[in-house]
Amino acid sequence: MARIISLLNQKGGVGKTTTTVNLAAAIANAGNKVLVIDLDPQTHLGLHFGIDETAASVYDLLMDESVTAKDAVVNARKNIDLITSEVDLAAAESELASKTDRHDLLAKKLAPILDTYDYILIDCPPSLGLLTINALAVSKELIVPMQTHFLALQGVSRLFETVQMLVGGINPELSVTGIVLCMHEKNTKLAREVVDDLQGFFDASRESDVPWKNCVIFDPAIRRCVKLAEAPSFGQTIFDYEPDCAGAKDYATLAESVIRAHKTADVELVNEHA
Ligand code: ADP
Ligand code: MG
């Protein structure tokens, strides 16, 4: 059964797509079978992999009853499959609104292929509309890429409260696994203050029954690295483009942390039941 993770932040430009692509590549390099899904009408995810149009996009998958997940999946790299987006997906928000199963269409379509993958990563649009709700409905976990800006903590706590409200009825099992600090400049005073504030926020939530009570700030943070910004214009992941740069190292180590985060949770679960 795949571990299904949505990468979500209602802000654009924070590193969601960069993280989805390179985390997927690193998890695949570690020997796991990964599916990545682009739910953002900006269609950047496919471009990062050098894949343009496909026979069926996630729009077709959601809107056309006869399109199956298998029809929409294309192979992107060794161990990585992809479902692309298309600009028409922007219209899906309003088209979905009239459907009775509007919250769990994606979940229904993915159900037949969940056992095919070890990981499914979903790149969410920068909004909390019906597309994002479909991602949250099928996910077990959330990873939040963010930048350590002024007011970052307010953004994250508002995001979490909205998520809690949204998932209340739809997906009670959803939990926030971690924060990925993107384009991080750890030696600035602002970055240190924001990280301290965030850590304080999570520490204060440990005993409460909220979806982020086990949330960690992933170590390492992803350093600002120009190679990460260059790679997509060549249709390459950072491991294709510059496998020895800081960005590649950070994403490889992040993947180890993400893989381990789950194993730790499993052990805790076993201990609880023992
Ligand atoms: P989002 O998907 O949240 O909109 P992106 O992943 O597209 O964000 O990132 C926004 C911009 O920042 C892109 O131009 C991307 O190449 C760049 N970027 C992302 N992470 C880094 C990083 N660690 N170092 C340098 N540039 C980055
Ligand atoms: Mg994006």
PDB file of C-alpha atoms in Angstrom, residues 23-216:
ATOM      1  CA  LEU A  23      12.118  14.344  -3.116  1.00  0.00           C
ATOM      2  CA  ALA A  24      10.409  11.887  -5.494  1.00  0.00           C
ATOM      3  CA  ALA A  25      13.665  11.396  -7.385  1.00  0.00           C
ATOM      4  CA  ALA A  26      15.620  10.781  -4.172  1.00  0.00           C
ATOM      5  CA  ILE A  27      13.003   8.368  -2.803  1.00  0.00           C
ATOM      6  CA  ALA A  28      13.072   6.524  -6.146  1.00  0.00           C
ATOM      7  CA  ASN A  29      16.890   6.428  -6.092  1.00  0.00           C
ATOM      8  CA  ALA A  30      16.613   4.689  -2.722  1.00  0.00           C
ATOM      9  CA  GLY A  31      14.821   1.836  -4.504  1.00  0.00           C
ATOM     10  CA  ASN A  32      11.167   2.771  -4.037  1.00  0.00           C
ATOM     11  CA  LYS A  33       8.510   2.875  -6.724  1.00  0.00           C
ATOM     12  CA  VAL A  34       7.060   6.388  -6.822  1.00  0.00           C
ATOM     13  CA  LEU A  35       4.080   8.044  -8.514  1.00  0.00           C
ATOM     14  CA  VAL A  36       3.996  11.846  -8.709  1.00  0.00           C
ATOM     15  CA  ILE A  37       0.786  13.683  -9.519  1.00  0.00           C
ATOM     16  CA  ASP A  38       0.555  17.307 -10.660  1.00  0.00           C
ATOM     17  CA  LEU A  39      -2.626  18.905  -9.324  1.00  0.00           C
ATOM     18  CA  ASP A  40      -1.518  22.447 -10.179  1.00  0.00           C
ATOM     19  CA  PRO A  41      -2.927  23.998 -13.396  1.00  0.00           C
ATOM     20  CA  GLN A  42       0.463  25.700 -13.832  1.00  0.00           C
ATOM     21  CA  THR A  43       1.679  22.289 -15.131  1.00  0.00           C
ATOM     22  CA  HIS A  44       5.246  22.736 -13.892  1.00  0.00           C
ATOM     23  CA  LEU A  45       5.763  19.247 -12.525  1.00  0.00           C
ATOM     24  CA  GLY A  46       5.860  17.573 -15.943  1.00  0.00           C
ATOM     25  CA  LEU A  47       8.240  20.238 -17.233  1.00  0.00           C
ATOM     26  CA  HIS A  48      10.666  19.494 -14.390  1.00  0.00           C
ATOM     27  CA  PHE A  49      10.826  15.914 -15.670  1.00  0.00           C
ATOM     28  CA  GLY A  50      11.035  17.005 -19.300  1.00  0.00           C
ATOM     29  CA  ILE A  51       7.557  15.651 -20.041  1.00  0.00           C
ATOM     30  CA  ASP A  52       5.099  17.837 -21.862  1.00  0.00           C
ATOM     31  CA  GLU A  53       1.716  16.559 -23.000  1.00  0.00           C
ATOM     32  CA  THR A  54       0.466  13.091 -22.186  1.00  0.00           C
ATOM     33  CA  ALA A  55      -2.468  11.122 -23.607  1.00  0.00           C
ATOM     34  CA  ALA A  56      -4.533  11.769 -20.489  1.00  0.00           C
ATOM     35  CA  SER A  57      -3.897  14.374 -17.770  1.00  0.00           C
ATOM     36  CA  VAL A  58      -5.189  14.546 -14.217  1.00  0.00           C
ATOM     37  CA  TYR A  59      -7.960  16.767 -15.624  1.00  0.00           C
ATOM     38  CA  ASP A  60      -9.136  13.918 -17.856  1.00  0.00           C
ATOM     39  CA  LEU A  61      -8.785  11.530 -14.960  1.00  0.00           C
ATOM     40  CA  LEU A  62     -11.058  13.647 -12.759  1.00  0.00           C
ATOM     41  CA  MET A  63     -13.550  14.763 -15.378  1.00  0.00           C
ATOM     42  CA  ASP A  64     -13.918  11.788 -17.704  1.00  0.00           C
ATOM     43  CA  GLU A  65     -15.511   8.774 -16.111  1.00  0.00           C
ATOM     44  CA  SER A  66     -13.992   6.417 -18.664  1.00  0.00           C
ATOM     45  CA  VAL A  67     -10.375   7.491 -18.030  1.00  0.00           C
ATOM     46  CA  THR A  68      -8.565   5.245 -15.531  1.00  0.00           C
ATOM     47  CA  ALA A  69      -5.403   5.964 -13.533  1.00  0.00           C
ATOM     48  CA  LYS A  70      -3.559   3.499 -15.765  1.00  0.00           C
ATOM     49  CA  ASP A  71      -4.537   5.586 -18.822  1.00  0.00           C
ATOM     50  CA  ALA A  72      -3.120   8.744 -17.220  1.00  0.00           C
ATOM     51  CA  VAL A  73       0.158   7.340 -15.891  1.00  0.00           C
ATOM     52  CA  VAL A  74       3.360   7.777 -17.902  1.00  0.00           C
ATOM     53  CA  ASN A  75       6.852   6.664 -16.977  1.00  0.00           C
ATOM     54  CA  ALA A  76       9.169   9.590 -16.179  1.00  0.00           C
ATOM     55  CA  ARG A  77      12.347   7.937 -14.884  1.00  0.00           C
ATOM     56  CA  LYS A  78      13.477   4.625 -13.455  1.00  0.00           C
ATOM     57  CA  ASN A  79      11.066   3.958 -10.553  1.00  0.00           C
ATOM     58  CA  ILE A  80       9.097   7.181 -11.207  1.00  0.00           C
ATOM     59  CA  ASP A  81       5.698   7.417 -12.873  1.00  0.00           C
ATOM     60  CA  LEU A  82       3.872  10.679 -13.457  1.00  0.00           C
ATOM     61  CA  ILE A  83       0.347  11.967 -13.967  1.00  0.00           C
ATOM     62  CA  THR A  84       0.567  15.381 -15.610  1.00  0.00           C
ATOM     63  CA  SER A  85      -1.612  18.435 -15.235  1.00  0.00           C
ATOM     64  CA  GLU A  86      -2.911  20.754 -17.950  1.00  0.00           C
ATOM     65  CA  VAL A  87      -4.053  24.369 -17.961  1.00  0.00           C
ATOM     66  CA  ASP A  88      -7.691  23.271 -18.308  1.00  0.00           C
ATOM     67  CA  LEU A  89      -7.396  21.964 -14.775  1.00  0.00           C
ATOM     68  CA  ALA A  90      -8.088  25.524 -13.590  1.00  0.00           C
ATOM     69  CA  ALA A  91     -11.671  25.011 -14.791  1.00  0.00           C
ATOM     70  CA  ALA A  92     -11.953  21.805 -12.801  1.00  0.00           C
ATOM     71  CA  GLU A  93     -12.533  23.750  -9.574  1.00  0.00           C
ATOM     72  CA  SER A  94     -15.917  24.965 -10.815  1.00  0.00           C
ATOM     73  CA  GLU A  95     -16.709  21.822 -12.812  1.00  0.00           C
ATOM     74  CA  LEU A  96     -16.090  19.672  -9.765  1.00  0.00           C
ATOM     75  CA  ALA A  97     -18.474  21.774  -7.681  1.00  0.00           C
ATOM     76  CA  SER A  98     -21.530  20.271  -9.404  1.00  0.00           C
ATOM     77  CA  LYS A  99     -20.462  16.650  -8.838  1.00  0.00           C
ATOM     78  CA  THR A 100     -21.796  14.702  -5.871  1.00  0.00           C
ATOM     79  CA  ASP A 101     -18.487  12.854  -5.315  1.00  0.00           C
ATOM     80  CA  ARG A 102     -16.482  16.069  -5.727  1.00  0.00           C
ATOM     81  CA  HIS A 103     -14.330  15.455  -2.638  1.00  0.00           C
ATOM     82  CA  ASP A 104     -13.139  11.957  -3.326  1.00  0.00           C
ATOM     83  CA  LEU A 105     -12.979  11.629  -7.102  1.00  0.00           C
ATOM     84  CA  LEU A 106      -9.189  11.395  -7.034  1.00  0.00           C
ATOM     85  CA  ALA A 107      -9.307   8.819  -4.238  1.00  0.00           C
ATOM     86  CA  LYS A 108     -11.709   6.657  -6.264  1.00  0.00           C
ATOM     87  CA  LYS A 109      -9.575   6.883  -9.391  1.00  0.00           C
ATOM     88  CA  LEU A 110      -6.334   6.059  -7.582  1.00  0.00           C
ATOM     89  CA  ALA A 111      -7.754   3.151  -5.575  1.00  0.00           C
ATOM     90  CA  PRO A 112      -6.928   0.475  -8.205  1.00  0.00           C
ATOM     91  CA  ILE A 113      -3.227   1.437  -8.372  1.00  0.00           C
ATOM     92  CA  LEU A 114      -2.361   2.069  -4.714  1.00  0.00           C
ATOM     93  CA  ASP A 115      -0.565  -1.265  -4.436  1.00  0.00           C
ATOM     94  CA  THR A 116       1.575  -0.539  -7.491  1.00  0.00           C
ATOM     95  CA  TYR A 117       3.621   2.108  -5.629  1.00  0.00           C
ATOM     96  CA  ASP A 118       5.560   2.578  -2.422  1.00  0.00           C
ATOM     97  CA  TYR A 119       5.033   6.343  -2.487  1.00  0.00           C
ATOM     98  CA  ILE A 120       2.549   8.693  -4.150  1.00  0.00           C
ATOM     99  CA  LEU A 121       3.477  12.391  -3.967  1.00  0.00           C
ATOM    100  CA  ILE A 122       0.871  14.996  -4.937  1.00  0.00           C
ATOM    101  CA  ASP A 123       1.966  18.528  -5.904  1.00  0.00           C
ATOM    102  CA  CYS A 124      -0.967  20.720  -4.808  1.00  0.00           C
ATOM    103  CA  PRO A 125      -2.021  24.057  -6.300  1.00  0.00           C
ATOM    104  CA  PRO A 126      -1.429  27.174  -4.153  1.00  0.00           C
ATOM    105  CA  SER A 127      -5.032  27.283  -2.954  1.00  0.00           C
ATOM    106  CA  LEU A 128      -7.403  25.386  -0.716  1.00  0.00           C
ATOM    107  CA  GLY A 129     -10.099  24.685  -3.314  1.00  0.00           C
ATOM    108  CA  LEU A 130     -11.655  21.418  -4.466  1.00  0.00           C
ATOM    109  CA  LEU A 131      -8.501  20.154  -6.179  1.00  0.00           C
ATOM    110  CA  THR A 132      -6.587  20.428  -2.925  1.00  0.00           C
ATOM    111  CA  ILE A 133      -9.491  18.824  -1.043  1.00  0.00           C
ATOM    112  CA  ASN A 134      -9.269  15.868  -3.448  1.00  0.00           C
ATOM    113  CA  ALA A 135      -5.572  15.578  -2.628  1.00  0.00           C
ATOM    114  CA  LEU A 136      -6.228  15.772   1.118  1.00  0.00           C
ATOM    115  CA  ALA A 137      -9.032  13.216   0.889  1.00  0.00           C
ATOM    116  CA  VAL A 138      -6.738  10.562  -0.594  1.00  0.00           C
ATOM    117  CA  SER A 139      -3.587  11.406   1.402  1.00  0.00           C
ATOM    118  CA  LYS A 140      -2.439   9.944   4.679  1.00  0.00           C
ATOM    119  CA  GLU A 141       0.173  12.612   5.188  1.00  0.00           C
ATOM    120  CA  LEU A 142       0.952  16.243   4.484  1.00  0.00           C
ATOM    121  CA  ILE A 143       4.364  17.765   3.936  1.00  0.00           C
ATOM    122  CA  VAL A 144       4.485  21.562   3.945  1.00  0.00           C
ATOM    123  CA  PRO A 145       7.303  23.232   1.998  1.00  0.00           C
ATOM    124  CA  MET A 146       7.793  26.790   3.199  1.00  0.00           C
ATOM    125  CA  GLN A 147      10.190  29.698   3.395  1.00  0.00           C
ATOM    126  CA  THR A 148      11.261  31.300   6.639  1.00  0.00           C
ATOM    127  CA  HIS A 149       9.660  34.646   5.940  1.00  0.00           C
ATOM    128  CA  PHE A 150       8.318  37.195   8.347  1.00  0.00           C
ATOM    129  CA  LEU A 151       4.790  35.980   9.285  1.00  0.00           C
ATOM    130  CA  ALA A 152       5.646  32.421   8.175  1.00  0.00           C
ATOM    131  CA  LEU A 153       4.296  30.986  11.412  1.00  0.00           C
ATOM    132  CA  GLN A 154       0.968  32.784  10.958  1.00  0.00           C
ATOM    133  CA  GLY A 155       0.733  31.316   7.451  1.00  0.00           C
ATOM    134  CA  VAL A 156       1.430  27.797   8.675  1.00  0.00           C
ATOM    135  CA  SER A 157      -0.956  27.912  11.618  1.00  0.00           C
ATOM    136  CA  ARG A 158      -3.706  29.297   9.402  1.00  0.00           C
ATOM    137  CA  LEU A 159      -2.992  26.556   6.846  1.00  0.00           C
ATOM    138  CA  PHE A 160      -3.216  23.880   9.532  1.00  0.00           C
ATOM    139  CA  GLU A 161      -6.472  25.234  10.952  1.00  0.00           C
ATOM    140  CA  THR A 162      -8.001  25.275   7.486  1.00  0.00           C
ATOM    141  CA  VAL A 163      -6.751  21.750   6.855  1.00  0.00           C
ATOM    142  CA  GLN A 164      -8.248  20.598  10.148  1.00  0.00           C
ATOM    143  CA  MET A 165     -11.582  22.146   9.225  1.00  0.00           C
ATOM    144  CA  LEU A 166     -11.519  20.706   5.725  1.00  0.00           C
ATOM    145  CA  VAL A 167     -10.537  17.199   6.706  1.00  0.00           C
ATOM    146  CA  GLY A 168     -12.755  17.018   9.779  1.00  0.00           C
ATOM    147  CA  GLY A 169     -15.397  14.977   7.997  1.00  0.00           C
ATOM    148  CA  ILE A 170     -13.570  13.835   4.868  1.00  0.00           C
ATOM    149  CA  ASN A 171     -10.356  12.252   6.113  1.00  0.00           C
ATOM    150  CA  PRO A 172      -9.887  11.984   9.883  1.00  0.00           C
ATOM    151  CA  GLU A 173      -6.670   9.979   9.418  1.00  0.00           C
ATOM    152  CA  LEU A 174      -4.714  12.753   7.719  1.00  0.00           C
ATOM    153  CA  SER A 175      -1.699  13.999   9.642  1.00  0.00           C
ATOM    154  CA  VAL A 176       1.008  16.561   9.036  1.00  0.00           C
ATOM    155  CA  THR A 177       4.328  14.718   8.846  1.00  0.00           C
ATOM    156  CA  GLY A 178       6.651  17.649   8.511  1.00  0.00           C
ATOM    157  CA  ILE A 179       7.776  21.045   7.324  1.00  0.00           C
ATOM    158  CA  VAL A 180      10.471  21.399   4.668  1.00  0.00           C
ATOM    159  CA  LEU A 181      12.325  24.692   4.906  1.00  0.00           C
ATOM    160  CA  CYS A 182      13.098  25.685   1.310  1.00  0.00           C
ATOM    161  CA  MET A 183      15.600  28.234  -0.037  1.00  0.00           C
ATOM    162  CA  HIS A 184      16.904  28.298   3.493  1.00  0.00           C
ATOM    163  CA  GLU A 185      19.571  30.730   4.709  1.00  0.00           C
ATOM    164  CA  LYS A 186      20.170  29.394   8.158  1.00  0.00           C
ATOM    165  CA  ASN A 187      22.669  32.019   9.211  1.00  0.00           C
ATOM    166  CA  THR A 188      20.226  34.901   9.090  1.00  0.00           C
ATOM    167  CA  LYS A 189      18.646  36.110  12.310  1.00  0.00           C
ATOM    168  CA  LEU A 190      15.182  36.063  10.747  1.00  0.00           C
ATOM    169  CA  ALA A 191      15.494  32.410   9.684  1.00  0.00           C
ATOM    170  CA  ARG A 192      16.624  31.401  13.170  1.00  0.00           C
ATOM    171  CA  GLU A 193      13.742  33.287  14.796  1.00  0.00           C
ATOM    172  CA  VAL A 194      11.162  31.751  12.480  1.00  0.00           C
ATOM    173  CA  VAL A 195      12.511  28.231  13.086  1.00  0.00           C
ATOM    174  CA  ASP A 196      12.437  28.806  16.864  1.00  0.00           C
ATOM    175  CA  ASP A 197       8.842  30.082  16.664  1.00  0.00           C
ATOM    176  CA  LEU A 198       7.798  27.100  14.557  1.00  0.00           C
ATOM    177  CA  GLN A 199       9.488  24.641  16.895  1.00  0.00           C
ATOM    178  CA  GLY A 200       7.731  26.292  19.848  1.00  0.00           C
ATOM    179  CA  PHE A 201       4.396  25.991  18.065  1.00  0.00           C
ATOM    180  CA  PHE A 202       4.893  22.255  17.432  1.00  0.00           C
ATOM    181  CA  ASP A 203       6.243  21.541  20.899  1.00  0.00           C
ATOM    182  CA  ALA A 204       3.111  23.158  22.350  1.00  0.00           C
ATOM    183  CA  SER A 205       0.909  20.877  20.184  1.00  0.00           C
ATOM    184  CA  ARG A 206       2.437  17.526  21.156  1.00  0.00           C
ATOM    185  CA  GLU A 207      -0.186  16.634  23.745  1.00  0.00           C
ATOM    186  CA  SER A 208      -3.210  17.918  21.858  1.00  0.00           C
ATOM    187  CA  ASP A 209      -5.321  15.947  19.427  1.00  0.00           C
ATOM    188  CA  VAL A 210      -4.487  17.913  16.289  1.00  0.00           C
ATOM    189  CA  PRO A 211      -3.324  16.566  12.890  1.00  0.00           C
ATOM    190  CA  TRP A 212       0.076  18.262  13.380  1.00  0.00           C
ATOM    191  CA  LYS A 213       0.861  16.877  16.835  1.00  0.00           C
ATOM    192  CA  ASN A 214       3.691  14.688  15.419  1.00  0.00           C
ATOM    193  CA  CYS A 215       4.888  17.263  12.874  1.00  0.00           C
ATOM    194  CA  VAL A 216       8.641  17.744  12.648  1.00  0.00           C
TER     195      VAL A 216
END
